[in-house]
Amino acid sequence: MMNFYNQGKPEYLTQHKQTDSSQVRLSVALVTRNRPESLERCLKSWRSQTVAPFEIVVSDDSDENYAPKIEDLAKQFNCVYTKGPRRGLYANRNHASLNCRGTHILSGDDDHTHPQDYVERILEVVESDRQRVWIFPERNYNEPNAPLLCPPELHRSGCGCTPKDPSDCAAIADGSSVYPRQIFDQGLRYDETYTFGPLWYLWGKVLRKYGWKISYSDATFIWHYALSENRFSNVKQLQNLLESTMYVLFVNALWIEPSLQNIMWSILYLSRRSICQDTMLGYTVKTRLGIKSVLNLLIQTWQFPNKLDSYQSKDFNKN
């Protein structure tokens, strides 16, 4: 049985202010995988808030040897625990969001911590307009005085660029965005084609296409404990990242914002990454896309409308 936040609150939680039932009910859709130490730090931060969220859903994509520790932590901090689908980061984000019961869903990552008034500030912003997506910035934990910047939106290269109008943009902050739950009720989902990659750029474009307004606020932020990872020297990982990047670019050019100009830019960057070695931010190696990767991303791109239709035709149960 799932241990929901409002069932059997531990004593230390009763000291915090609770949201009124007539107000926004903020669910936290927190994804995690194989990082119990990081998750514990994150949950301590969540449970130190001046205003407690309505619930915290921990969706766990961990391997079997990590899962028991993750589940114990979720119970210790009185969270909903659910096993993730193990199909990649964005399948896990969908799973976490679909297990939320609040009026609004706040995406969360296990390598984040938060100012103590994080939820309080977010509720104030959301109350100003409940029918839009709100995105919030991040700071690296070892750069405490770094400026707060709007997250990037999709650039013609497949990477990110600063939005021209942060109050009405296609940017997404993967671990600090707030979505009205109607978005998921109407069948919209993060794209799950790749287990990892810049699919958040595509998510922002899809939301805009379906009429949702996305706005940036610097009323609060998250601390990001960026971890050094072996993948930054892994050629295979880089190839997968380049493939998913080009997939995002082609889907946008053909299905989301179709135009001859977007198609031409996509072909140009695909040719460049197929002929010349390229890299991505943080990586210490270079590689190029092979014929197999190019064919796969083009096939996946062509199938995108069917994926979107399949999401919207499903009857998803909400807890």
mmCIF file with all atom_site columns, N, CA, C and O in Angstrom, residues 240-274:
data_model
loop_
_atom_site.group_PDB
_atom_site.id
_atom_site.type_symbol
_atom_site.label_atom_id
_atom_site.label_alt_id
_atom_site.label_comp_id
_atom_site.label_asym_id
_atom_site.label_entity_id
_atom_site.label_seq_id
_atom_site.pdbx_PDB_ins_code
_atom_site.Cartn_x
_atom_site.Cartn_y
_atom_site.Cartn_z
_atom_site.occupancy
_atom_site.B_iso_or_equiv
_atom_site.pdbx_formal_charge
_atom_site.auth_seq_id
_atom_site.auth_comp_id
_atom_site.auth_asym_id
_atom_site.auth_atom_id
_atom_site.pdbx_PDB_model_num
ATOM 1   N N  . ASN A 1 240 ? 24.777 8.051  -28.747 1.00 0.00 ? 240 ASN A N  1
ATOM 2   C CA . ASN A 1 240 ? 23.353 8.002  -28.412 1.00 0.00 ? 240 ASN A CA 1
ATOM 3   C C  . ASN A 1 240 ? 22.798 9.408  -28.195 1.00 0.00 ? 240 ASN A C  1
ATOM 4   O O  . ASN A 1 240 ? 21.667 9.714  -28.604 1.00 0.00 ? 240 ASN A O  1
ATOM 5   N N  . LEU A 1 241 ? 23.586 10.261 -27.548 1.00 0.00 ? 241 LEU A N  1
ATOM 6   C CA . LEU A 1 241 ? 23.152 11.629 -27.298 1.00 0.00 ? 241 LEU A CA 1
ATOM 7   C C  . LEU A 1 241 ? 23.015 12.414 -28.600 1.00 0.00 ? 241 LEU A C  1
ATOM 8   O O  . LEU A 1 241 ? 22.037 13.152 -28.799 1.00 0.00 ? 241 LEU A O  1
ATOM 9   N N  . LEU A 1 242 ? 23.988 12.248 -29.503 1.00 0.00 ? 242 LEU A N  1
ATOM 10  C CA . LEU A 1 242 ? 23.911 12.931 -30.789 1.00 0.00 ? 242 LEU A CA 1
ATOM 11  C C  . LEU A 1 242 ? 22.702 12.443 -31.593 1.00 0.00 ? 242 LEU A C  1
ATOM 12  O O  . LEU A 1 242 ? 22.020 13.237 -32.251 1.00 0.00 ? 242 LEU A O  1
ATOM 13  N N  . GLU A 1 243 ? 22.431 11.152 -31.526 1.00 0.00 ? 243 GLU A N  1
ATOM 14  C CA . GLU A 1 243 ? 21.279 10.612 -32.254 1.00 0.00 ? 243 GLU A CA 1
ATOM 15  C C  . GLU A 1 243 ? 19.969 11.189 -31.705 1.00 0.00 ? 243 GLU A C  1
ATOM 16  O O  . GLU A 1 243 ? 19.099 11.619 -32.469 1.00 0.00 ? 243 GLU A O  1
ATOM 17  N N  . SER A 1 244 ? 19.826 11.205 -30.389 1.00 0.00 ? 244 SER A N  1
ATOM 18  C CA . SER A 1 244 ? 18.592 11.743 -29.803 1.00 0.00 ? 244 SER A CA 1
ATOM 19  C C  . SER A 1 244 ? 18.464 13.241 -30.064 1.00 0.00 ? 244 SER A C  1
ATOM 20  O O  . SER A 1 244 ? 17.353 13.756 -30.248 1.00 0.00 ? 244 SER A O  1
ATOM 21  N N  . THR A 1 245 ? 19.597 13.950 -30.107 1.00 0.00 ? 245 THR A N  1
ATOM 22  C CA . THR A 1 245 ? 19.580 15.377 -30.414 1.00 0.00 ? 245 THR A CA 1
ATOM 23  C C  . THR A 1 245 ? 19.046 15.621 -31.823 1.00 0.00 ? 245 THR A C  1
ATOM 24  O O  . THR A 1 245 ? 18.203 16.508 -32.049 1.00 0.00 ? 245 THR A O  1
ATOM 25  N N  . MET A 1 246 ? 19.506 14.824 -32.781 1.00 0.00 ? 246 MET A N  1
ATOM 26  C CA . MET A 1 246 ? 19.043 14.981 -34.152 1.00 0.00 ? 246 MET A CA 1
ATOM 27  C C  . MET A 1 246 ? 17.589 14.537 -34.297 1.00 0.00 ? 246 MET A C  1
ATOM 28  O O  . MET A 1 246 ? 16.827 15.098 -35.096 1.00 0.00 ? 246 MET A O  1
ATOM 29  N N  . TYR A 1 247 ? 17.182 13.559 -33.524 1.00 0.00 ? 247 TYR A N  1
ATOM 30  C CA . TYR A 1 247 ? 15.778 13.144 -33.517 1.00 0.00 ? 247 TYR A CA 1
ATOM 31  C C  . TYR A 1 247 ? 14.886 14.313 -33.103 1.00 0.00 ? 247 TYR A C  1
ATOM 32  O O  . TYR A 1 247 ? 13.866 14.600 -33.748 1.00 0.00 ? 247 TYR A O  1
ATOM 33  N N  . VAL A 1 248 ? 15.256 14.985 -32.037 1.00 0.00 ? 248 VAL A N  1
ATOM 34  C CA . VAL A 1 248 ? 14.494 16.142 -31.565 1.00 0.00 ? 248 VAL A CA 1
ATOM 35  C C  . VAL A 1 248 ? 14.392 17.192 -32.667 1.00 0.00 ? 248 VAL A C  1
ATOM 36  O O  . VAL A 1 248 ? 13.327 17.767 -32.918 1.00 0.00 ? 248 VAL A O  1
ATOM 37  N N  . LEU A 1 249 ? 15.505 17.439 -33.319 1.00 0.00 ? 249 LEU A N  1
ATOM 38  C CA . LEU A 1 249 ? 15.549 18.462 -34.362 1.00 0.00 ? 249 LEU A CA 1
ATOM 39  C C  . LEU A 1 249 ? 14.630 18.107 -35.531 1.00 0.00 ? 249 LEU A C  1
ATOM 40  O O  . LEU A 1 249 ? 13.867 18.946 -36.023 1.00 0.00 ? 249 LEU A O  1
ATOM 41  N N  . PHE A 1 250 ? 14.663 16.858 -35.970 1.00 0.00 ? 250 PHE A N  1
ATOM 42  C CA . PHE A 1 250 ? 13.850 16.447 -37.108 1.00 0.00 ? 250 PHE A CA 1
ATOM 43  C C  . PHE A 1 250 ? 12.367 16.374 -36.755 1.00 0.00 ? 250 PHE A C  1
ATOM 44  O O  . PHE A 1 250 ? 11.511 16.724 -37.581 1.00 0.00 ? 250 PHE A O  1
ATOM 45  N N  . VAL A 1 251 ? 12.036 15.913 -35.549 1.00 0.00 ? 251 VAL A N  1
ATOM 46  C CA . VAL A 1 251 ? 10.632 15.889 -35.141 1.00 0.00 ? 251 VAL A CA 1
ATOM 47  C C  . VAL A 1 251 ? 10.062 17.300 -35.140 1.00 0.00 ? 251 VAL A C  1
ATOM 48  O O  . VAL A 1 251 ? 8.947  17.547 -35.627 1.00 0.00 ? 251 VAL A O  1
ATOM 49  N N  . ASN A 1 252 ? 10.831 18.230 -34.599 1.00 0.00 ? 252 ASN A N  1
ATOM 50  C CA . ASN A 1 252 ? 10.356 19.608 -34.588 1.00 0.00 ? 252 ASN A CA 1
ATOM 51  C C  . ASN A 1 252 ? 10.190 20.150 -36.009 1.00 0.00 ? 252 ASN A C  1
ATOM 52  O O  . ASN A 1 252 ? 9.197  20.822 -36.320 1.00 0.00 ? 252 ASN A O  1
ATOM 53  N N  . ALA A 1 253 ? 11.147 19.843 -36.878 1.00 0.00 ? 253 ALA A N  1
ATOM 54  C CA . ALA A 1 253 ? 11.130 20.384 -38.240 1.00 0.00 ? 253 ALA A CA 1
ATOM 55  C C  . ALA A 1 253 ? 10.017 19.788 -39.094 1.00 0.00 ? 253 ALA A C  1
ATOM 56  O O  . ALA A 1 253 ? 9.493  20.455 -39.994 1.00 0.00 ? 253 ALA A O  1
ATOM 57  N N  . LEU A 1 254 ? 9.643  18.533 -38.830 1.00 0.00 ? 254 LEU A N  1
ATOM 58  C CA . LEU A 1 254 ? 8.646  17.861 -39.662 1.00 0.00 ? 254 LEU A CA 1
ATOM 59  C C  . LEU A 1 254 ? 7.233  17.885 -39.082 1.00 0.00 ? 254 LEU A C  1
ATOM 60  O O  . LEU A 1 254 ? 6.257  17.932 -39.839 1.00 0.00 ? 254 LEU A O  1
ATOM 61  N N  . TRP A 1 255 ? 7.131  17.859 -37.731 1.00 0.00 ? 255 TRP A N  1
ATOM 62  C CA . TRP A 1 255 ? 5.819  17.652 -37.127 1.00 0.00 ? 255 TRP A CA 1
ATOM 63  C C  . TRP A 1 255 ? 5.357  18.757 -36.195 1.00 0.00 ? 255 TRP A C  1
ATOM 64  O O  . TRP A 1 255 ? 4.147  18.959 -36.038 1.00 0.00 ? 255 TRP A O  1
ATOM 65  N N  . ILE A 1 256 ? 6.272  19.448 -35.535 1.00 0.00 ? 256 ILE A N  1
ATOM 66  C CA . ILE A 1 256 ? 5.859  20.456 -34.551 1.00 0.00 ? 256 ILE A CA 1
ATOM 67  C C  . ILE A 1 256 ? 5.847  21.850 -35.171 1.00 0.00 ? 256 ILE A C  1
ATOM 68  O O  . ILE A 1 256 ? 4.833  22.561 -35.113 1.00 0.00 ? 256 ILE A O  1
ATOM 69  N N  . GLU A 1 257 ? 6.950  22.253 -35.748 1.00 0.00 ? 257 GLU A N  1
ATOM 70  C CA . GLU A 1 257 ? 7.052  23.546 -36.428 1.00 0.00 ? 257 GLU A CA 1
ATOM 71  C C  . GLU A 1 257 ? 7.536  23.312 -37.862 1.00 0.00 ? 257 GLU A C  1
ATOM 72  O O  . GLU A 1 257 ? 8.659  23.673 -38.216 1.00 0.00 ? 257 GLU A O  1
ATOM 73  N N  . PRO A 1 258 ? 6.718  22.669 -38.673 1.00 0.00 ? 258 PRO A N  1
ATOM 74  C CA . PRO A 1 258 ? 7.167  22.300 -40.021 1.00 0.00 ? 258 PRO A CA 1
ATOM 75  C C  . PRO A 1 258 ? 7.413  23.518 -40.906 1.00 0.00 ? 258 PRO A C  1
ATOM 76  O O  . PRO A 1 258 ? 6.576  24.411 -41.003 1.00 0.00 ? 258 PRO A O  1
ATOM 77  N N  . SER A 1 259 ? 8.579  23.538 -41.499 1.00 0.00 ? 259 SER A N  1
ATOM 78  C CA . SER A 1 259 ? 8.927  24.595 -42.453 1.00 0.00 ? 259 SER A CA 1
ATOM 79  C C  . SER A 1 259 ? 10.122 24.120 -43.262 1.00 0.00 ? 259 SER A C  1
ATOM 80  O O  . SER A 1 259 ? 10.917 23.293 -42.792 1.00 0.00 ? 259 SER A O  1
ATOM 81  N N  . LEU A 1 260 ? 10.237 24.649 -44.462 1.00 0.00 ? 260 LEU A N  1
ATOM 82  C CA . LEU A 1 260 ? 11.376 24.304 -45.309 1.00 0.00 ? 260 LEU A CA 1
ATOM 83  C C  . LEU A 1 260 ? 12.676 24.728 -44.638 1.00 0.00 ? 260 LEU A C  1
ATOM 84  O O  . LEU A 1 260 ? 13.681 24.000 -44.697 1.00 0.00 ? 260 LEU A O  1
ATOM 85  N N  . GLN A 1 261 ? 12.680 25.882 -43.997 1.00 0.00 ? 261 GLN A N  1
ATOM 86  C CA . GLN A 1 261 ? 13.884 26.362 -43.332 1.00 0.00 ? 261 GLN A CA 1
ATOM 87  C C  . GLN A 1 261 ? 14.327 25.413 -42.223 1.00 0.00 ? 261 GLN A C  1
ATOM 88  O O  . GLN A 1 261 ? 15.507 25.060 -42.115 1.00 0.00 ? 261 GLN A O  1
ATOM 89  N N  . ASN A 1 262 ? 13.385 24.975 -41.386 1.00 0.00 ? 262 ASN A N  1
ATOM 90  C CA . ASN A 1 262 ? 13.726 24.053 -40.307 1.00 0.00 ? 262 ASN A CA 1
ATOM 91  C C  . ASN A 1 262 ? 14.232 22.716 -40.846 1.00 0.00 ? 262 ASN A C  1
ATOM 92  O O  . ASN A 1 262 ? 15.155 22.113 -40.286 1.00 0.00 ? 262 ASN A O  1
ATOM 93  N N  . ILE A 1 263 ? 13.620 22.246 -41.920 1.00 0.00 ? 263 ILE A N  1
ATOM 94  C CA . ILE A 1 263 ? 14.066 20.990 -42.525 1.00 0.00 ? 263 ILE A CA 1
ATOM 95  C C  . ILE A 1 263 ? 15.487 21.123 -43.065 1.00 0.00 ? 263 ILE A C  1
ATOM 96  O O  . ILE A 1 263 ? 16.330 20.232 -42.878 1.00 0.00 ? 263 ILE A O  1
ATOM 97  N N  . MET A 1 264 ? 15.773 22.243 -43.719 1.00 0.00 ? 264 MET A N  1
ATOM 98  C CA . MET A 1 264 ? 17.109 22.449 -44.278 1.00 0.00 ? 264 MET A CA 1
ATOM 99  C C  . MET A 1 264 ? 18.169 22.512 -43.187 1.00 0.00 ? 264 MET A C  1
ATOM 100 O O  . MET A 1 264 ? 19.253 21.944 -43.318 1.00 0.00 ? 264 MET A O  1
ATOM 101 N N  . TRP A 1 265 ? 17.870 23.207 -42.087 1.00 0.00 ? 265 TRP A N  1
ATOM 102 C CA . TRP A 1 265 ? 18.824 23.271 -40.981 1.00 0.00 ? 265 TRP A CA 1
ATOM 103 C C  . TRP A 1 265 ? 19.054 21.878 -40.393 1.00 0.00 ? 265 TRP A C  1
ATOM 104 O O  . TRP A 1 265 ? 20.181 21.512 -40.041 1.00 0.00 ? 265 TRP A O  1
ATOM 105 N N  . SER A 1 266 ? 17.993 21.098 -40.274 1.00 0.00 ? 266 SER A N  1
ATOM 106 C CA . SER A 1 266 ? 18.117 19.745 -39.734 1.00 0.00 ? 266 SER A CA 1
ATOM 107 C C  . SER A 1 266 ? 19.011 18.882 -40.620 1.00 0.00 ? 266 SER A C  1
ATOM 108 O O  . SER A 1 266 ? 19.874 18.149 -40.123 1.00 0.00 ? 266 SER A O  1
ATOM 109 N N  . ILE A 1 267 ? 18.813 18.962 -41.924 1.00 0.00 ? 267 ILE A N  1
ATOM 110 C CA . ILE A 1 267 ? 19.642 18.202 -42.858 1.00 0.00 ? 267 ILE A CA 1
ATOM 111 C C  . ILE A 1 267 ? 21.091 18.644 -42.779 1.00 0.00 ? 267 ILE A C  1
ATOM 112 O O  . ILE A 1 267 ? 22.022 17.823 -42.802 1.00 0.00 ? 267 ILE A O  1
ATOM 113 N N  . LEU A 1 268 ? 21.302 19.960 -42.664 1.00 0.00 ? 268 LEU A N  1
ATOM 114 C CA . LEU A 1 268 ? 22.660 20.488 -42.570 1.00 0.00 ? 268 LEU A CA 1
ATOM 115 C C  . LEU A 1 268 ? 23.384 19.943 -41.348 1.00 0.00 ? 268 LEU A C  1
ATOM 116 O O  . LEU A 1 268 ? 24.527 19.453 -41.449 1.00 0.00 ? 268 LEU A O  1
ATOM 117 N N  . TYR A 1 269 ? 22.739 19.987 -40.187 1.00 0.00 ? 269 TYR A N  1
ATOM 118 C CA . TYR A 1 269 ? 23.386 19.511 -38.959 1.00 0.00 ? 269 TYR A CA 1
ATOM 119 C C  . TYR A 1 269 ? 23.538 17.986 -38.960 1.00 0.00 ? 269 TYR A C  1
ATOM 120 O O  . TYR A 1 269 ? 24.514 17.461 -38.409 1.00 0.00 ? 269 TYR A O  1
ATOM 121 N N  . LEU A 1 270 ? 22.592 17.283 -39.556 1.00 0.00 ? 270 LEU A N  1
ATOM 122 C CA . LEU A 1 270 ? 22.732 15.834 -39.656 1.00 0.00 ? 270 LEU A CA 1
ATOM 123 C C  . LEU A 1 270 ? 23.924 15.473 -40.545 1.00 0.00 ? 270 LEU A C  1
ATOM 124 O O  . LEU A 1 270 ? 24.706 14.570 -40.208 1.00 0.00 ? 270 LEU A O  1
ATOM 125 N N  . SER A 1 271 ? 24.087 16.185 -41.660 1.00 0.00 ? 271 SER A N  1
ATOM 126 C CA . SER A 1 271 ? 25.224 15.934 -42.546 1.00 0.00 ? 271 SER A CA 1
ATOM 127 C C  . SER A 1 271 ? 26.539 16.214 -41.835 1.00 0.00 ? 271 SER A C  1
ATOM 128 O O  . SER A 1 271 ? 27.499 15.427 -41.928 1.00 0.00 ? 271 SER A O  1
ATOM 129 N N  . ARG A 1 272 ? 26.560 17.306 -41.115 1.00 0.00 ? 272 ARG A N  1
ATOM 130 C CA . ARG A 1 272 ? 27.780 17.675 -40.388 1.00 0.00 ? 272 ARG A CA 1
ATOM 131 C C  . ARG A 1 272 ? 28.152 16.622 -39.357 1.00 0.00 ? 272 ARG A C  1
ATOM 132 O O  . ARG A 1 272 ? 29.326 16.233 -39.251 1.00 0.00 ? 272 ARG A O  1
ATOM 133 N N  . ARG A 1 273 ? 27.151 16.126 -38.615 1.00 0.00 ? 273 ARG A N  1
ATOM 134 C CA . ARG A 1 273 ? 27.443 15.161 -37.550 1.00 0.00 ? 273 ARG A CA 1
ATOM 135 C C  . ARG A 1 273 ? 27.642 13.756 -38.081 1.00 0.00 ? 273 ARG A C  1
ATOM 136 O O  . ARG A 1 273 ? 28.096 12.876 -37.337 1.00 0.00 ? 273 ARG A O  1
ATOM 137 N N  . SER A 1 274 ? 27.321 13.539 -39.344 1.00 0.00 ? 274 SER A N  1
ATOM 138 C CA . SER A 1 274 ? 27.581 12.246 -39.972 1.00 0.00 ? 274 SER A CA 1
ATOM 139 C C  . SER A 1 274 ? 28.961 12.199 -40.620 1.00 0.00 ? 274 SER A C  1
ATOM 140 O O  . SER A 1 274 ? 29.585 11.136 -40.698 1.00 0.00 ? 274 SER A O  1
#
